[in-house]
């Protein structure tokens, strides 16, 4: 949660700090839950691409709130490429969701059981080149789906960030192979100006004889005619806006009533630190142009 001028004014950024969430993204998962009631009966959950950890905080709160008396504590596993500050009750794995070894590590924590809920807020570093960003995001979502087919219980739920670009129908088709109910949802706290949305995929039902593997890519996103899903092949999934629609608008600027707060959980090791050190050492001026 950096302190860019846009972020400083953002109402959800400020609310997150006031309410003790590590990132404003917490509100996205909370608002998805308001619409879909995703935490009911959940005991084992996986948070893919979890750092800095606000979705894991939401999972911890909701799974404990919903836990019947005398039931064992919920199991929550969080995975990210980056290190994440510890969170009570959350098992952390620093790993890559595109790797089979990561799936195996997650399964080992569930002692032979599978997960009931898998969430993924994964995002690559955005380049600003829309086609490229959509493509990389799609690949990350497919990696999340791939790992999900290894660790999700039949009947379980998978929620993932998606960029609503021009090839979205291909992704929907892939998801529909595994989930009979796929909905595209846009929480109120997700900026309207962003193409980000979240697919809520319910009732995991893998095809008969489907053998999960991390090897085969699920989707060849080549842009040729053969991959176009047009006419009757086009997949249309319902789109739902969620969160209190008369509540705070994430694209609006609200006056700052209280003193600005520091980030709750500053990055452990920010990716730009190496660049700053190199700049201080005058490295970039020495590189031949
Ligand atoms: N949901 C998080 C929260 O509420 O705090 C925020 C997630 S942040 C938007 C996206 C994360 O995706 C980053 O921390 C990044 O390291 C992670 N990520 C991107 N690619 C990944 C990969 N292949 N494996 C694991 N994590 C990845």
Coordinates of N, CA and C and ligand atoms in Angstrom, one line a residue, residues 22-23 25-26 47 49-56 79-82 95-98 121-124 140 161, ligand 1:
X22 N -4.4 -4.8 6.0 CA -3.0 -4.5 5.4 C -3.1 -3.8 4.0
X23 N -4.2 -4.0 3.4 CA -4.4 -3.3 2.0 C -5.9 -3.1 1.8
X25 N -7.5 -3.9 -0.7 CA -8.1 -5.0 -1.4 C -9.0 -5.8 -0.5
X26 N -8.8 -5.7 0.9 CA -9.7 -6.4 1.8 C -11.2 -6.2 1.5
X47 N -5.1 -18.8 0.0 CA -5.1 -17.5 -0.5 C -3.8 -17.4 -1.4
X49 N -1.3 -15.7 -4.1 CA -0.9 -14.4 -4.4 C -1.3 -13.5 -3.3
X50 N -0.9 -13.7 -2.1 CA -1.6 -13.2 -0.9 C -0.9 -11.9 -0.3
X51 N 0.3 -11.6 -0.6 CA 1.0 -10.5 0.0 C 0.4 -9.1 -0.4
X52 N 0.3 -8.2 0.5 CA 0.8 -8.2 1.9 C -0.1 -8.9 2.9
X53 N -1.3 -9.3 2.5 CA -2.0 -10.2 3.4 C -3.4 -9.8 3.8
X54 N -4.0 -8.8 3.1 CA -5.3 -8.4 3.6 C -6.4 -9.4 3.4
X55 N -6.3 -10.2 2.2 CA -7.3 -11.2 2.0 C -7.2 -12.3 3.0
X56 N -5.9 -12.6 3.5 CA -5.7 -13.6 4.5 C -6.3 -13.1 5.8
X79 N -0.1 -18.1 -0.1 CA 1.1 -18.3 -1.0 C 1.4 -17.0 -1.7
X80 N 2.7 -16.6 -1.7 CA 3.1 -15.5 -2.6 C 4.6 -15.6 -2.9
X81 N 4.9 -15.0 -4.1 CA 6.3 -14.9 -4.5 C 7.1 -14.1 -3.5
X82 N 6.5 -13.1 -2.9 CA 7.1 -12.2 -2.0 C 7.0 -12.7 -0.5
X95 N 6.3 -18.9 -2.4 CA 6.4 -19.8 -3.6 C 5.7 -19.2 -4.8
X96 N 5.8 -19.9 -5.9 CA 5.3 -19.5 -7.2 C 4.1 -20.4 -7.5
X97 N 2.9 -19.8 -7.8 CA 1.7 -20.6 -8.0 C 1.7 -21.3 -9.3
X98 N 2.7 -21.1 -10.2 CA 2.8 -21.8 -11.4 C 3.5 -23.2 -11.2
X121 N -5.9 -13.2 -5.8 CA -5.9 -11.7 -6.2 C -4.6 -11.4 -7.0
X122 N -4.1 -12.4 -7.6 CA -2.8 -12.3 -8.2 C -2.7 -11.3 -9.4
X123 N -1.7 -10.5 -9.4 CA -1.5 -9.6 -10.5 C 0.0 -9.5 -10.8
X124 N 0.3 -9.5 -12.1 CA 1.7 -9.3 -12.5 C 2.0 -7.8 -12.4
X140 N -1.7 -15.9 -15.5 CA -1.6 -16.0 -14.1 C -2.9 -16.7 -13.5
X161 N -9.0 -12.8 -9.6 CA -9.0 -11.5 -10.3 C -8.9 -11.8 -11.8
Ligands
LIG1 N1 -4.7 -10.0 -2.0 C1 -3.5 -9.3 -1.5 C2 -3.9 -8.6 -0.3 O1 -5.1 -8.4 0.0 O2 -3.0 -8.2 0.5 C3 -2.9 -8.4 -2.6 C4 -2.3 -9.2 -3.7 S1 -1.3 -8.2 -4.8 C5 -2.5 -7.3 -5.7 C6 -0.7 -9.3 -6.0 C7 0.3 -10.3 -5.5 O3 0.5 -11.3 -6.6 C8 1.7 -9.7 -5.3 O4 2.0 -9.8 -4.0 C9 2.6 -10.6 -6.2 O5 3.8 -11.0 -5.6 C10 1.7 -11.9 -6.4 N2 2.1 -12.8 -7.5 C11 2.2 -12.4 -8.8 N3 2.6 -13.5 -9.5 C12 2.7 -14.6 -8.6 C13 3.1 -15.9 -8.8 N4 3.4 -16.5 -10.0 N5 3.1 -16.7 -7.7 C14 2.8 -16.2 -6.5 N6 2.4 -14.9 -6.3 C15 2.4 -14.1 -7.3

